């Protein structure tokens, strides 16, 4: 759930908080009727609920959630959604289709627009029907969630996403790292605020 991080600038540095304080933590002047150099705004929450994003590729931490448990991109689990928002994933339990709350806080890697719907579902059905997604077939390092999603994306033939999917390294560099890097900034801000209530960013003073 979006914790509602607020950002504003009063007399200098950017200030982040969950709710606007009565006075500026930098100059201590009252903030009612204050002249903000940057008006308070809500920092965009980067995570989505997978089931609300049909025909999408999504990632989440293998265990726990991004905001509290995410450490680095090695711990990520990837899945896809059908045109109805059902999550399809391959892990040590084999292939599963479900509408899981465990995918309530994930990052959207990409999604296909409406006209792709039928082709998306048909390709997904045909990849799922292949005889290599049982719990016994699963190998943590060599035949895992990425193997399933990348095979699907290559078969799908959907632009740069499918081209990148031919190599796990390219796919990570082009689609995963940029998103986890930007989400990482939000996560570290959230953890600072949870600890201290307010955060003054003195690194980028104008
Ligand atoms: Zn101030």
Coordinates of C-alpha atoms and ligand atoms in Angstrom, one line a residue:
X1 CA 0.0 0.0 0.0
X2 CA 1.2 3.5 -0.8
X3 CA 2.6 5.0 2.4
X4 CA 2.0 8.5 0.9
X5 CA 5.5 10.1 1.1
X6 CA 5.4 13.9 0.8
X7 CA 8.2 16.0 -0.6
X8 CA 8.5 19.8 -0.3
X9 CA 11.1 22.6 -0.3
X10 CA 10.9 25.6 2.0
X11 CA 14.2 27.5 2.5
X12 CA 16.6 25.2 0.8
X13 CA 17.0 21.4 0.8
X14 CA 14.3 18.9 -0.2
X15 CA 12.3 17.6 2.8
X16 CA 10.5 14.3 2.8
X17 CA 7.9 13.2 5.4
X18 CA 4.6 11.2 5.8
X19 CA 2.7 14.3 6.9
X20 CA 3.5 18.0 6.7
X21 CA 5.2 19.3 9.9
X22 CA 4.0 22.5 11.7
X23 CA 7.4 24.1 11.2
X24 CA 10.3 23.7 8.7
X25 CA 12.8 21.3 10.1
X26 CA 15.6 23.4 8.5
X27 CA 14.8 27.0 9.5
X28 CA 12.2 26.2 12.1
X29 CA 9.7 28.8 10.7
X30 CA 6.0 28.0 10.8
X31 CA 4.8 26.4 7.6
X32 CA 1.2 27.7 7.7
X33 CA 1.1 30.5 5.0
X34 CA 4.7 29.8 4.3
X35 CA 6.3 30.5 0.9
X36 CA 7.4 27.1 -0.3
X37 CA 10.1 27.0 -2.9
X38 CA 8.6 23.7 -4.0
X39 CA 5.0 23.1 -3.1
X40 CA 4.3 19.8 -1.2
X41 CA 3.5 16.9 -3.5
X42 CA 3.1 13.2 -3.1
X43 CA 6.1 11.1 -4.3
X44 CA 4.8 8.6 -6.9
X45 CA 4.5 5.1 -5.5
X46 CA 6.4 2.8 -7.9
X47 CA 4.6 -0.5 -7.1
X48 CA 1.5 -2.1 -8.6
X49 CA -0.9 -4.9 -7.9
X50 CA -0.3 -7.4 -10.6
X51 CA -3.9 -8.6 -11.0
X52 CA -4.8 -5.0 -12.0
X53 CA -2.4 -5.1 -14.9
X54 CA -3.5 -7.6 -17.7
X55 CA -0.9 -8.8 -20.3
X56 CA 2.0 -7.7 -18.1
X57 CA 5.4 -8.9 -17.0
X58 CA 5.9 -8.3 -13.3
X59 CA 8.6 -8.8 -10.6
X60 CA 8.6 -9.1 -6.9
X61 CA 11.1 -10.2 -4.2
X62 CA 11.2 -14.0 -4.0
X63 CA 10.3 -13.8 -0.3
X64 CA 8.5 -10.9 1.4
X65 CA 7.9 -7.5 -0.2
X66 CA 9.9 -4.7 -1.7
X67 CA 9.3 -2.0 0.9
X68 CA 10.5 -4.1 3.9
X69 CA 12.5 -7.1 2.5
X70 CA 14.1 -6.2 -0.8
X71 CA 17.8 -6.3 -0.7
X72 CA 19.1 -6.7 -4.3
X73 CA 18.1 -7.8 -7.8
X74 CA 19.4 -11.3 -7.3
X75 CA 16.4 -12.0 -5.0
X76 CA 13.7 -11.3 -7.6
X77 CA 11.0 -13.5 -8.9
X78 CA 9.3 -12.8 -12.3
X79 CA 5.8 -13.7 -13.5
X80 CA 3.3 -12.7 -16.2
X81 CA -0.4 -11.9 -16.1
X82 CA -3.1 -13.1 -18.6
X83 CA -5.5 -10.8 -20.3
X84 CA -7.8 -11.3 -17.3
X85 CA -5.1 -10.4 -14.7
X86 CA -4.5 -14.0 -13.6
X87 CA -0.8 -14.4 -12.5
X88 CA 1.1 -17.2 -14.1
X89 CA 4.5 -18.2 -12.5
X90 CA 7.0 -21.0 -12.5
X91 CA 8.9 -21.9 -9.3
X92 CA 9.9 -24.9 -7.3
X93 CA 6.2 -25.8 -7.0
X94 CA 5.9 -26.0 -10.8
X95 CA 3.6 -23.9 -12.9
X96 CA 0.8 -22.1 -11.2
X97 CA -2.1 -19.9 -12.2
X98 CA -3.7 -17.8 -9.5
X99 CA -4.9 -14.4 -8.3
X100 CA -2.5 -14.0 -5.4
X101 CA -2.3 -11.3 -2.9
X102 CA 1.5 -12.0 -2.8
X103 CA 1.7 -10.1 -6.0
X104 CA 0.1 -7.0 -4.5
X105 CA 3.4 -5.0 -4.4
X106 CA 5.4 -5.6 -7.6
X107 CA 7.2 -3.7 -10.3
X108 CA 5.7 -3.6 -13.8
X109 CA 8.4 -4.4 -16.4
X110 CA 6.2 -3.9 -19.4
X111 CA 2.8 -4.6 -20.7
X112 CA 1.2 -5.2 -24.1
X113 CA -1.7 -3.0 -25.3
X114 CA -5.3 -4.3 -25.9
X115 CA -4.9 -5.6 -29.5
X116 CA -2.2 -8.0 -28.4
X117 CA -4.6 -9.8 -25.9
X118 CA -5.6 -12.8 -28.0
X119 CA -2.1 -13.5 -29.2
X120 CA -0.7 -13.0 -25.6
X121 CA -3.1 -15.5 -24.1
X122 CA -2.6 -18.0 -26.9
X123 CA 1.2 -17.8 -26.7
X124 CA 1.0 -18.2 -22.9
X125 CA -1.3 -21.2 -23.2
X126 CA 1.1 -22.9 -25.7
X127 CA 4.2 -22.2 -23.6
X128 CA 2.4 -23.5 -20.4
X129 CA 1.4 -26.7 -22.3
X130 CA 5.1 -27.5 -22.9
X131 CA 6.3 -30.5 -21.0
X132 CA 9.1 -28.9 -18.9
X133 CA 7.4 -26.9 -16.1
X134 CA 6.8 -29.5 -13.5
X135 CA 8.3 -29.2 -9.9
X136 CA 10.8 -31.9 -10.9
X137 CA 12.0 -29.9 -13.9
X138 CA 12.7 -26.8 -11.7
X139 CA 16.4 -25.9 -11.1
X140 CA 17.1 -22.9 -8.9
X141 CA 19.9 -21.6 -11.2
X142 CA 19.2 -22.9 -14.6
X143 CA 15.5 -23.7 -15.1
X144 CA 13.5 -21.2 -13.1
X145 CA 11.0 -18.3 -13.2
X146 CA 13.1 -16.5 -15.8
X147 CA 13.3 -19.5 -18.1
X148 CA 9.5 -19.6 -18.2
X149 CA 8.9 -15.9 -18.7
X150 CA 11.8 -15.4 -21.2
X151 CA 10.6 -18.4 -23.3
X152 CA 7.1 -16.9 -23.3
X153 CA 8.4 -13.5 -24.4
X154 CA 10.6 -14.9 -27.2
X155 CA 7.6 -16.8 -28.6
X156 CA 5.4 -13.7 -28.2
X157 CA 7.5 -11.6 -30.6
X158 CA 6.7 -8.3 -28.9
X159 CA 9.2 -5.7 -30.0
X160 CA 12.2 -4.8 -27.8
X161 CA 10.8 -6.8 -24.8
X162 CA 11.0 -10.0 -26.8
X163 CA 14.4 -9.1 -28.4
X164 CA 15.9 -8.6 -24.9
X165 CA 14.3 -11.8 -23.7
X166 CA 16.7 -13.8 -25.9
X167 CA 19.4 -13.3 -23.2
X168 CA 18.7 -13.2 -19.5
X169 CA 21.6 -10.7 -19.1
X170 CA 20.1 -8.3 -21.7
X171 CA 16.7 -8.7 -20.2
X172 CA 18.0 -7.8 -16.7
X173 CA 20.0 -4.8 -18.0
X174 CA 17.2 -3.3 -20.1
X175 CA 14.1 -4.1 -18.2
X176 CA 14.9 -5.1 -14.6
X177 CA 17.8 -2.9 -13.4
X178 CA 16.4 0.4 -14.5
X179 CA 13.2 -0.3 -12.6
X180 CA 14.7 -1.7 -9.5
X181 CA 17.2 1.2 -9.4
X182 CA 14.4 3.8 -9.4
X183 CA 12.3 1.8 -7.0
X184 CA 15.4 1.4 -4.7
X185 CA 15.5 5.1 -4.2
X186 CA 11.8 5.1 -3.1
X187 CA 12.5 2.1 -0.8
X188 CA 15.5 3.7 0.9
X189 CA 13.5 6.9 1.4
X190 CA 10.7 4.9 2.9
X191 CA 13.0 3.1 5.3
X192 CA 14.7 6.4 6.4
X193 CA 11.2 7.9 7.1
X194 CA 10.0 4.9 8.9
X195 CA 13.1 5.2 11.2
X196 CA 13.3 9.0 11.7
X197 CA 9.9 10.4 10.6
X198 CA 11.4 13.1 8.5
X199 CA 14.3 13.2 6.0
X200 CA 16.2 16.3 4.8
X201 CA 18.1 15.7 1.6
X202 CA 21.2 17.9 1.9
X203 CA 23.0 16.2 -1.0
X204 CA 21.4 18.3 -3.7
X205 CA 21.2 21.8 -2.4
X206 CA 20.9 24.4 -5.1
Ligands
LIG1 ZN1 12.7 26.5 6.1

